[in-house]
mmCIF file of C-alpha atoms in Angstrom:
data_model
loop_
_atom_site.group_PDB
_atom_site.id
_atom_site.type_symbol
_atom_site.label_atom_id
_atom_site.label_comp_id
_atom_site.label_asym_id
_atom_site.label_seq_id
_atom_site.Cartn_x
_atom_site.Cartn_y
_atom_site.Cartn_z
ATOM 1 C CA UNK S 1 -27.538 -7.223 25.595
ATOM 2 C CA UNK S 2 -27.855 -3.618 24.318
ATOM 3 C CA UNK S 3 -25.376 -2.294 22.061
ATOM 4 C CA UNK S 4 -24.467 0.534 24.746
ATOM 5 C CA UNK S 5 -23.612 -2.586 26.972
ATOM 6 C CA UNK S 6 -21.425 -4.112 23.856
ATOM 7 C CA UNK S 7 -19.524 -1.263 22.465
ATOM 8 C CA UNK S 8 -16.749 -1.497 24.946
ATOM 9 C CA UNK S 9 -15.768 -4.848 24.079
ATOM 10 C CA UNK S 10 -16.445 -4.851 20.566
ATOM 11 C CA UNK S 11 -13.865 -2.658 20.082
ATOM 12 C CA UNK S 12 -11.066 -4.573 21.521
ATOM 13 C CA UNK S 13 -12.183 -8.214 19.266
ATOM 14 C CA UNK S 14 -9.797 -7.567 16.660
ATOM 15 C CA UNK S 15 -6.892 -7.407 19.651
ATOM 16 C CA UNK S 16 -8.261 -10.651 20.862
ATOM 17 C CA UNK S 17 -7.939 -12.570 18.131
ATOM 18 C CA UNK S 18 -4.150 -11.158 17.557
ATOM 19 C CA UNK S 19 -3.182 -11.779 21.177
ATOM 20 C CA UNK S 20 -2.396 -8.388 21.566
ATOM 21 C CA UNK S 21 -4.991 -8.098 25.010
ATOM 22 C CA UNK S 22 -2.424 -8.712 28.398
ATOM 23 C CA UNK S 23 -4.098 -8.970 32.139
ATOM 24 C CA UNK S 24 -7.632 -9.498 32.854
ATOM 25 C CA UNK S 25 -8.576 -7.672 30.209
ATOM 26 C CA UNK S 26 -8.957 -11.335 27.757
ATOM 27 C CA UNK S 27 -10.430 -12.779 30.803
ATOM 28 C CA UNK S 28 -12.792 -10.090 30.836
ATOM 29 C CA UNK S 29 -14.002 -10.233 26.852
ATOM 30 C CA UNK S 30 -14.297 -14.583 27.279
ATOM 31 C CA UNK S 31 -16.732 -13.672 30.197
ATOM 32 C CA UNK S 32 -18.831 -11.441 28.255
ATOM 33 C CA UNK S 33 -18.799 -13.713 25.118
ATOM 34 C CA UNK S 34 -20.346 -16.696 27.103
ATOM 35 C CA UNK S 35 -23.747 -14.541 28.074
ATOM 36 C CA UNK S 36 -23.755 -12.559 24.918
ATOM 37 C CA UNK S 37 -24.571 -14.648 21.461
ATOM 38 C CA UNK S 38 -24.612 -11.432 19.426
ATOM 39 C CA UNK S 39 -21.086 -10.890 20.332
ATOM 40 C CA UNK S 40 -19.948 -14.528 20.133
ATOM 41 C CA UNK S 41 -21.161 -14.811 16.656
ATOM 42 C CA UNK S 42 -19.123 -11.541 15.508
ATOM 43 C CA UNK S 43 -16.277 -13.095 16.928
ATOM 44 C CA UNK S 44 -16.221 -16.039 15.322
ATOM 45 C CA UNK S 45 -17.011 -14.236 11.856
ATOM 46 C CA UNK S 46 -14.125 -11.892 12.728
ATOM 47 C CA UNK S 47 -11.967 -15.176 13.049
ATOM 48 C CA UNK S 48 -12.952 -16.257 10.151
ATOM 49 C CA UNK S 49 -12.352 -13.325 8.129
ATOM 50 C CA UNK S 50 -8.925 -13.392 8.640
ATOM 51 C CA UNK S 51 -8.505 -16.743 8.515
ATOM 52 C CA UNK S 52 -10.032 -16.723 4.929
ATOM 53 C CA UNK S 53 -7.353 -13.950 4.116
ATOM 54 C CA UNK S 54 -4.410 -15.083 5.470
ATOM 55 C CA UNK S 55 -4.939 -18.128 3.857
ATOM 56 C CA UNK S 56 -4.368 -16.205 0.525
ATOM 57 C CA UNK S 57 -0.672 -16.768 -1.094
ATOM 58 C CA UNK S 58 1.084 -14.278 -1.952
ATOM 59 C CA UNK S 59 0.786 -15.597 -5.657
ATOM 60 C CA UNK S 60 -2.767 -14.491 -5.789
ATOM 61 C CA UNK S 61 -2.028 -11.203 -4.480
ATOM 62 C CA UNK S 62 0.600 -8.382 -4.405
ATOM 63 C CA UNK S 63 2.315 -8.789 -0.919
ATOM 64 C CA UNK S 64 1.763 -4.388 -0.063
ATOM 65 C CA UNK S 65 -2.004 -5.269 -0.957
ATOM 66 C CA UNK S 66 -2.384 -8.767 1.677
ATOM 67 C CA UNK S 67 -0.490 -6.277 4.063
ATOM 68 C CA UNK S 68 -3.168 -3.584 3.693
ATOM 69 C CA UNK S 69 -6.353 -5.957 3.482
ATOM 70 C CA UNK S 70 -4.859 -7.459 6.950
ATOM 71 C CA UNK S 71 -4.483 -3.641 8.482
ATOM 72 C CA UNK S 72 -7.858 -2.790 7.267
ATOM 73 C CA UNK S 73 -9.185 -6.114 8.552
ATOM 74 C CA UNK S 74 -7.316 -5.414 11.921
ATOM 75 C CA UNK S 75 -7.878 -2.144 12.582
ATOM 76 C CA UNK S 76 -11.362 -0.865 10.882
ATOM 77 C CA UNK S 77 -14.570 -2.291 12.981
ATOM 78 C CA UNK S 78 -16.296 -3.044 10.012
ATOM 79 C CA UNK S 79 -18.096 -5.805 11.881
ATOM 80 C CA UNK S 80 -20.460 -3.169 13.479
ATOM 81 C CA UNK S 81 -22.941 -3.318 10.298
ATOM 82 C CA UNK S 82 -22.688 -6.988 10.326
ATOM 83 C CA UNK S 83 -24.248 -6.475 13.518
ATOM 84 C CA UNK S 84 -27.597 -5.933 12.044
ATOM 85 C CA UNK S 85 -27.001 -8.961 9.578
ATOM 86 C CA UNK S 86 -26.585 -11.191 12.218
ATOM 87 C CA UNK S 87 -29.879 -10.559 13.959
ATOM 88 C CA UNK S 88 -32.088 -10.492 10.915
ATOM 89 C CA UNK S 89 -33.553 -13.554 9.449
ATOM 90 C CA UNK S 90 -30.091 -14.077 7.640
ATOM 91 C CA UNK S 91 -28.301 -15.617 10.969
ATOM 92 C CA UNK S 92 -28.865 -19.145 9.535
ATOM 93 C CA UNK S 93 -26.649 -18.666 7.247
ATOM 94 C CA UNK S 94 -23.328 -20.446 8.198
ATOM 95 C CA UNK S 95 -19.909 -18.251 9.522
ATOM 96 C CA UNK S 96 -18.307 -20.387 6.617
ATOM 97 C CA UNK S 97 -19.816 -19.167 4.061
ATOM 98 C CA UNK S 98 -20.348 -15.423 5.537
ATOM 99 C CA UNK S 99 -16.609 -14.849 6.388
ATOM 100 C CA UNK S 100 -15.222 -15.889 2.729
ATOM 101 C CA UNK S 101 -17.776 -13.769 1.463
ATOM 102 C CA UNK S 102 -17.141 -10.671 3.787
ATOM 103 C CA UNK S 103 -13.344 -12.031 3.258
ATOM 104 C CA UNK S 104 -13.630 -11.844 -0.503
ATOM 105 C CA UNK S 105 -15.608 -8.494 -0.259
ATOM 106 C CA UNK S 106 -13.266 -6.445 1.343
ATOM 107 C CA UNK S 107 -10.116 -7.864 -0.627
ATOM 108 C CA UNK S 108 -11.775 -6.249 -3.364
ATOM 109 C CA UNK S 109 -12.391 -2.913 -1.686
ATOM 110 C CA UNK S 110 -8.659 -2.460 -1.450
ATOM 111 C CA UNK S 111 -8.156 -3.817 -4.499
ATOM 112 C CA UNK S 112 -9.905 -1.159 -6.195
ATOM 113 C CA UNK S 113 -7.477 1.452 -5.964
ATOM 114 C CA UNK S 114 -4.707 -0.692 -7.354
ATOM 115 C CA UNK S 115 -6.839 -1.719 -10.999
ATOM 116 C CA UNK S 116 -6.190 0.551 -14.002
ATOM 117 C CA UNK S 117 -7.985 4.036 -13.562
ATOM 118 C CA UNK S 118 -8.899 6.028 -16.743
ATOM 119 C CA UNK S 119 -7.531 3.752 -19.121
ATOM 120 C CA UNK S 120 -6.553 5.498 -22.040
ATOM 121 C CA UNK S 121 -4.583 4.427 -25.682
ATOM 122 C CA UNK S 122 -1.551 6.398 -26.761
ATOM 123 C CA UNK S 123 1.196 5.288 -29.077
ATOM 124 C CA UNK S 124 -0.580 1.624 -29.556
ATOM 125 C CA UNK S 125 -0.317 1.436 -25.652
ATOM 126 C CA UNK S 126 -3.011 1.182 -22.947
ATOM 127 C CA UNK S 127 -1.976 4.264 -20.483
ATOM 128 C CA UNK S 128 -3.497 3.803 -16.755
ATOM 129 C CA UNK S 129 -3.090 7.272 -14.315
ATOM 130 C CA UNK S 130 -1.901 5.061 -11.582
ATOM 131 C CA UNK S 131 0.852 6.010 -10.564
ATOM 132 C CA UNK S 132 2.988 3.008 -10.207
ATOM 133 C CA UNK S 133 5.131 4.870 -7.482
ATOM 134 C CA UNK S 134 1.971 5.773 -5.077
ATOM 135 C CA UNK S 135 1.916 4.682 -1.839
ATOM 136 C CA UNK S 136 -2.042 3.848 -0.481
ATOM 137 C CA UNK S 137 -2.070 3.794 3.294
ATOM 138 C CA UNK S 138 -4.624 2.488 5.454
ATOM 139 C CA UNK S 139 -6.265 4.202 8.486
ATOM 140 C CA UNK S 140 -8.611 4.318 10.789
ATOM 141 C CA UNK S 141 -9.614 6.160 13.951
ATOM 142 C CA UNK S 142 -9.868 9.858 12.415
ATOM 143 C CA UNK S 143 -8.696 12.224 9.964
ATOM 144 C CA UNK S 144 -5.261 11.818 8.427
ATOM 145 C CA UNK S 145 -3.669 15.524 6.856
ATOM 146 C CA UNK S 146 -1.650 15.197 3.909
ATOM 147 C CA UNK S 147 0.056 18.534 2.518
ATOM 148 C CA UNK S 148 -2.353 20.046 5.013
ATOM 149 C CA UNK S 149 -5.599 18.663 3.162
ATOM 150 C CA UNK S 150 -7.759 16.656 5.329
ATOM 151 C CA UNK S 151 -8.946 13.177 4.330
ATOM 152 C CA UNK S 152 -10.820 11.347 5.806
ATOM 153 C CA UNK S 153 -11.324 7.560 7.172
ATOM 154 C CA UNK S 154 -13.408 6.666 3.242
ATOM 155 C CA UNK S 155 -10.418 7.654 1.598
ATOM 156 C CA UNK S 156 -8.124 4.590 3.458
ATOM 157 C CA UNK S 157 -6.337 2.731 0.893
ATOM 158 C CA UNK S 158 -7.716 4.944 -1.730
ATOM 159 C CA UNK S 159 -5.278 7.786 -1.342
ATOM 160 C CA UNK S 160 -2.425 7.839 -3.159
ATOM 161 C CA UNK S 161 0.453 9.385 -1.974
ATOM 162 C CA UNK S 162 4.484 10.323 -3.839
ATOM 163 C CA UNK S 163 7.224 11.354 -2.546
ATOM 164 C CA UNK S 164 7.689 14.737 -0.928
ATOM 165 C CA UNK S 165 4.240 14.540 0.435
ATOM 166 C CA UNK S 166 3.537 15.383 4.010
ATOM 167 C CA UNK S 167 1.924 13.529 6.322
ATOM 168 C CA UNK S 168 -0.036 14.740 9.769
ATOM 169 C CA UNK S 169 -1.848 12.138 12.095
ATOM 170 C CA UNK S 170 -4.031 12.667 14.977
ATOM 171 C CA UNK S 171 -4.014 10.743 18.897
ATOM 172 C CA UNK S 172 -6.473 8.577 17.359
ATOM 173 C CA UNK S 173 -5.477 7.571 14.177
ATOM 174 C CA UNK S 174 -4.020 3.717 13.708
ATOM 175 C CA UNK S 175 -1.796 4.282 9.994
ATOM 176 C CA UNK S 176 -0.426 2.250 7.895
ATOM 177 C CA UNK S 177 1.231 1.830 4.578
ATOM 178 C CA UNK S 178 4.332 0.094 2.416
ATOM 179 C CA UNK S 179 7.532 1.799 1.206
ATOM 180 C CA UNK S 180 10.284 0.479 -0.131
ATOM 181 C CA UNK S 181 9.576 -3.056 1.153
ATOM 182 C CA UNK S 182 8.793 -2.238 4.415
ATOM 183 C CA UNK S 183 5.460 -2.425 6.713
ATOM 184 C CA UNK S 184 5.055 1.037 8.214
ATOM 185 C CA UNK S 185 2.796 0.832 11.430
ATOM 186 C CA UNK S 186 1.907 4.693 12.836
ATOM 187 C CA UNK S 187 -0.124 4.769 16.128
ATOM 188 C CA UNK S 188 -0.782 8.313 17.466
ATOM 189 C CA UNK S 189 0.199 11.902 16.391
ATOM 190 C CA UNK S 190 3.195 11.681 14.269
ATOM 191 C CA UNK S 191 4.721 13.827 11.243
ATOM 192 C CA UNK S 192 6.562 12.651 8.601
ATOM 193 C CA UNK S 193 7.382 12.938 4.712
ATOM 194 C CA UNK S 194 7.210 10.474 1.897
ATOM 195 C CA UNK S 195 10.502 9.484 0.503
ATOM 196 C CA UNK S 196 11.526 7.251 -2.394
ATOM 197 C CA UNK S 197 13.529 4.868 0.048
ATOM 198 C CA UNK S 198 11.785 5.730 3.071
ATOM 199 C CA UNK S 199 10.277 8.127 5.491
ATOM 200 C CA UNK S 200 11.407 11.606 7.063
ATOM 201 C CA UNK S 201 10.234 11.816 10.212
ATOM 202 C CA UNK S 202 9.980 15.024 11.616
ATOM 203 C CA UNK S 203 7.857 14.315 15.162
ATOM 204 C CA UNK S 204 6.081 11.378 16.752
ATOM 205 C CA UNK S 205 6.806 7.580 16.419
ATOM 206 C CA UNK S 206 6.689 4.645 13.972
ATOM 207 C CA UNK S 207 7.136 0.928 14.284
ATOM 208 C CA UNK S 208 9.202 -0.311 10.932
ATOM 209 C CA UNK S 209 9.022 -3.974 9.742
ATOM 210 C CA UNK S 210 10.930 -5.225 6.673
ATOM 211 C CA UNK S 211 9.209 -8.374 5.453
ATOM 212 C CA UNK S 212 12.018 -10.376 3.454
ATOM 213 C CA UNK S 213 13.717 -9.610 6.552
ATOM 214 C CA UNK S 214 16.639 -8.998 4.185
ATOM 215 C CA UNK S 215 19.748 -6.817 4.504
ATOM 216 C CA UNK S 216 19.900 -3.889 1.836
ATOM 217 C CA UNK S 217 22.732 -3.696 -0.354
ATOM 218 C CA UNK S 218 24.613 -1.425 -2.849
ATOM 219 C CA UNK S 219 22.666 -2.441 -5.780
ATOM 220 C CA UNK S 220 19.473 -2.410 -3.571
ATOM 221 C CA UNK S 221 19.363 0.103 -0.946
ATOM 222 C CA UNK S 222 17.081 -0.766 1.922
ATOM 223 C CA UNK S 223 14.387 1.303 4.094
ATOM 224 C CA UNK S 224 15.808 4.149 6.221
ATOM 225 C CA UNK S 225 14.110 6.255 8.303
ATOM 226 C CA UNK S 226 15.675 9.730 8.811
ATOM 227 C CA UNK S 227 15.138 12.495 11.473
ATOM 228 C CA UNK S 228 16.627 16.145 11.813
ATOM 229 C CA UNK S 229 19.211 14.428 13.957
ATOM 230 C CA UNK S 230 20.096 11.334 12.513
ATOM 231 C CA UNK S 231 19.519 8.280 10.566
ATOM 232 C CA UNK S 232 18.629 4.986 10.755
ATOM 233 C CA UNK S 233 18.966 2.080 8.128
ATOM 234 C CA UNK S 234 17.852 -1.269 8.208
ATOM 235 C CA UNK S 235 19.839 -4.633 7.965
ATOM 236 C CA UNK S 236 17.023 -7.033 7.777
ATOM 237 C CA UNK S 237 14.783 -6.301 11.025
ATOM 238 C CA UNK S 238 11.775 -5.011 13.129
ATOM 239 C CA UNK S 239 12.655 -1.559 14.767
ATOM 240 C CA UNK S 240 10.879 1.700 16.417
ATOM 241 C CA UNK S 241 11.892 5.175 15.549
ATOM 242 C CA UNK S 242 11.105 8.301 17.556
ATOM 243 C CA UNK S 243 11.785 11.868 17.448
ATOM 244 C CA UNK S 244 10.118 14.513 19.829
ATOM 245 C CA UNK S 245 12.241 17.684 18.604
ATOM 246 C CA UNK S 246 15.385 16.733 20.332
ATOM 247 C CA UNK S 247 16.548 13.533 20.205
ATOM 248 C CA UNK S 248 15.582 10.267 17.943
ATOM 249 C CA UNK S 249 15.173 7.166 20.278
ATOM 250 C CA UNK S 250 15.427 4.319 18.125
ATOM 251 C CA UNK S 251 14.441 0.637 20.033
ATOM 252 C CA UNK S 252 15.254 -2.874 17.967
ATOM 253 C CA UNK S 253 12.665 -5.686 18.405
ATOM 254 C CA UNK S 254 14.573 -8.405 15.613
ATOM 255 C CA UNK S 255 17.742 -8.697 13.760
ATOM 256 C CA UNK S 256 19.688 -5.035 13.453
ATOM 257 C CA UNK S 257 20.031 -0.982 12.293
ATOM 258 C CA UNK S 258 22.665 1.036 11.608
ATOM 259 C CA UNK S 259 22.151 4.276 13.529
ATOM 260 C CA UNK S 260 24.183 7.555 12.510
ATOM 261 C CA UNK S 261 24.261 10.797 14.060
ATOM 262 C CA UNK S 262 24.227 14.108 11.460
ATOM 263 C CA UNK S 263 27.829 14.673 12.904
ATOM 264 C CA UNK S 264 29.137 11.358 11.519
ATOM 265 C CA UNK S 265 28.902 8.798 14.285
ATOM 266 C CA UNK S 266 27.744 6.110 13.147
ATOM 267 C CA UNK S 267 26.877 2.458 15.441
ATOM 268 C CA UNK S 268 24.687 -1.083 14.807
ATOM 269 C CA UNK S 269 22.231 -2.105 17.107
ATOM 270 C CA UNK S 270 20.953 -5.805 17.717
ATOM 271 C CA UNK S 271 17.608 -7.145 18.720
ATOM 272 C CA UNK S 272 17.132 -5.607 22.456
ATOM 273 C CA UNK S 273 19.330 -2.909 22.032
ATOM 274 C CA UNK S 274 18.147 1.008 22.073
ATOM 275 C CA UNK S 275 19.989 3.723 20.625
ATOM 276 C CA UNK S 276 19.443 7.907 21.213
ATOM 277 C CA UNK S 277 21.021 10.461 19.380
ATOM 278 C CA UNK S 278 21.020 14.191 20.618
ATOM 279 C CA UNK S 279 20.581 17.078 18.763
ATOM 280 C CA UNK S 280 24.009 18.475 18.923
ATOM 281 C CA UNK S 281 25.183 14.936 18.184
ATOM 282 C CA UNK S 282 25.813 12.855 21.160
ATOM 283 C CA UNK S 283 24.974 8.951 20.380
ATOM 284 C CA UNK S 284 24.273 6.402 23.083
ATOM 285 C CA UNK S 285 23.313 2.932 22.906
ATOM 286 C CA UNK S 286 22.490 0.074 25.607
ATOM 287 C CA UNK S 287 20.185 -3.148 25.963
ATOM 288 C CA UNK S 288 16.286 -1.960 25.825
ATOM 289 C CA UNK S 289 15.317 -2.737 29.609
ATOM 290 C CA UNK S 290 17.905 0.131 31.238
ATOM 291 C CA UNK S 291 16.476 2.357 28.566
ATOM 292 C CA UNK S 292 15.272 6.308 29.649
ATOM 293 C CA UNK S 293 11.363 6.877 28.310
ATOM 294 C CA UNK S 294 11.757 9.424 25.377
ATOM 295 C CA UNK S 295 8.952 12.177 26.324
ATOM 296 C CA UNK S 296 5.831 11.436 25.260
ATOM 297 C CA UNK S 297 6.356 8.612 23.039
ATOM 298 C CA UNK S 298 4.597 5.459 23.720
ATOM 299 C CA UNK S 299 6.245 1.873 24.948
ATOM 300 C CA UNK S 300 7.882 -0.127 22.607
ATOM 301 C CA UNK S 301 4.255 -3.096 23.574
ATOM 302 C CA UNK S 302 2.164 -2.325 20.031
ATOM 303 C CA UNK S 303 -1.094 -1.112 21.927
ATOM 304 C CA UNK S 304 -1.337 -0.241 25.819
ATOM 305 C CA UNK S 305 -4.312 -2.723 27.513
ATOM 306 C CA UNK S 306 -7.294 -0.960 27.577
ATOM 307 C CA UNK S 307 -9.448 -1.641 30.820
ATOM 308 C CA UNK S 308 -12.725 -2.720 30.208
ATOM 309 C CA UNK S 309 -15.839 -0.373 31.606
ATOM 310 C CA UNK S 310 -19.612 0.414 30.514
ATOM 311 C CA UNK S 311 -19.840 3.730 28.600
ATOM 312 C CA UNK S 312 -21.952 6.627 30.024
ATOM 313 C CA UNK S 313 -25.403 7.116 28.582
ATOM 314 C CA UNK S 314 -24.824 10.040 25.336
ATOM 315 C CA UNK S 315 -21.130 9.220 25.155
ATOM 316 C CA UNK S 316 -19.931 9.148 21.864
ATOM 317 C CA UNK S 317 -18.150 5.974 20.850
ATOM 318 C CA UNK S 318 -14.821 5.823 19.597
#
């Protein structure tokens, strides 16, 4: 089949393989796989790929670093060059010993930006300008601004950013990065700033996940997310926060926040639970299906179900 033909369901492999694909649409993608080898084959190297990475302990490499080789693997198509590979006299080589390879390759593109850089001597002691602080996110699907400097998609989890940055992202973009033990997944066009125990956020939406799943405590505060409006602190959980000017909407997927209004409120919110807070301070709370929409932000699924259609002829791909 041509690649005009492929494109559209190309792009939606990597949501196959996480299960993320609802409706006909998986129905749709099996279909195509069973007349199309070309396609087949780069889903079963996808597979593989992360199955090679995943199967990679956390004592062989820094937890924020599995966390962005996984987004990267996820989220960047970087099985479209494999493309060509697979139809040149290379396709006898066997998917087991392409996808450790490919596996092993990309681990090592993200792991660039966290070996020493400029390695220098002073006072007897080897000096790297890492900073040890720096956050590296990972993105795809456009530009990403950060204190209004535009960088773009060959700069993903080579960018460093500090606290007090600023952070713009585009309809398109797919972000994501660590801070203070938590998994920070951005979808859409969202503003926020870097802070040393969490984000600002300032318009837009994020999805929060805190890994250890562990509540903070006085010696270690935890991940909070903060808005003009309010603020919201985790207690070992999986959570959304959104602000659209007015009001933060914040939704609870596992375990439970702490939500508190700028004028003192303060309330806990379990697993199906949603909690708003106004801008002149009002807070309400109740379970997640009797919930109002909050503007423009998206539903609390990770990824709205694409439907599946040829292309036009000249249109440009996404």
């Amino acid at each position: 089949m041509s690649p005009e033909t492929c494109q559209p369901y190309r792009e939606l492999f990597s949501d196959l393989i996480d299960g993320a694909l609802e409706g006909l649409a998986p129905e749709r993608i099996q279909a195509h796989l069973d007349q199309c080898s070309g396609c087949r084959a780069e889903v079963t190297l996808l597979r593989g790929v992360v199955t090679s990475l995943t199967s990679i302990g956390e004592d062989e490499a820094p937890p924020e670093l599995m966390a962005q080789v996984m987004t990267r693997v996820r989220t960047e198509p970087f099985w479209v060059p494999l493309w060509r590979l697979i139809t040149t006299p290379l396709q006898w080589t066997p998917v087991r010993v392409l996808a450790p390879a490919v596996g092993l390759a990309l681990l090592f593109l993200l792991l660039r930006p966290h070996l020493p850089i400029d390695i220098r001597i002073e006072n007897g002691q080897t000096v790297s300008s890492q900073s040890a602080s720096a956050i590296h996110p990972v993105w795809w699907g456009g530009a990403v601004l950060v204190n209004d400097r535009s960088y773009s998609h060959h700069d993903s989890g080579r960018l460093a950013l500090n606290p007090g940055d600023s952070i713009r992202t585009t309809d398109k973009v797919r972000l994501a990065l660590t801070v203070n033990g938590a998994a920070v997944e951005i979808r859409g066009r969202t503003n926020f700033i870097v802070k040393t125990d969490g984000l600002f956020l300032t318009d837009g939406k994020l999805r929060v996940r805190i890994e250890d799943g562990k509540p903070p405590s006085t010696a270690t505060p935890g991940f909070k997310v903060e808005t003009p409006n309010a603020s919201v602190v985790h207690l070992g959980t999986i959570f959304s926060v959104a602000f659209d000017g007015q009001r933060t909407r914040t939704e609870v997927f596992q375990g439970k926040i702490r939500v508190s209004s700028k004028d003192g409120r303060s309330r806990e919110m379990a697993a199906g639970e949603y909690a708003s807070v106004e801008s002149h301070g009002l807070l309400e709370s109740g379970p997640l299906t009797d919930s109002p929409s909050l503007g423009r932000a998206p539903r609390s699924q990770p990824e709205d179900v694409r439907e599946i259609s040829p292309r036009p002829k000249g249109g440009s791909g996404s």
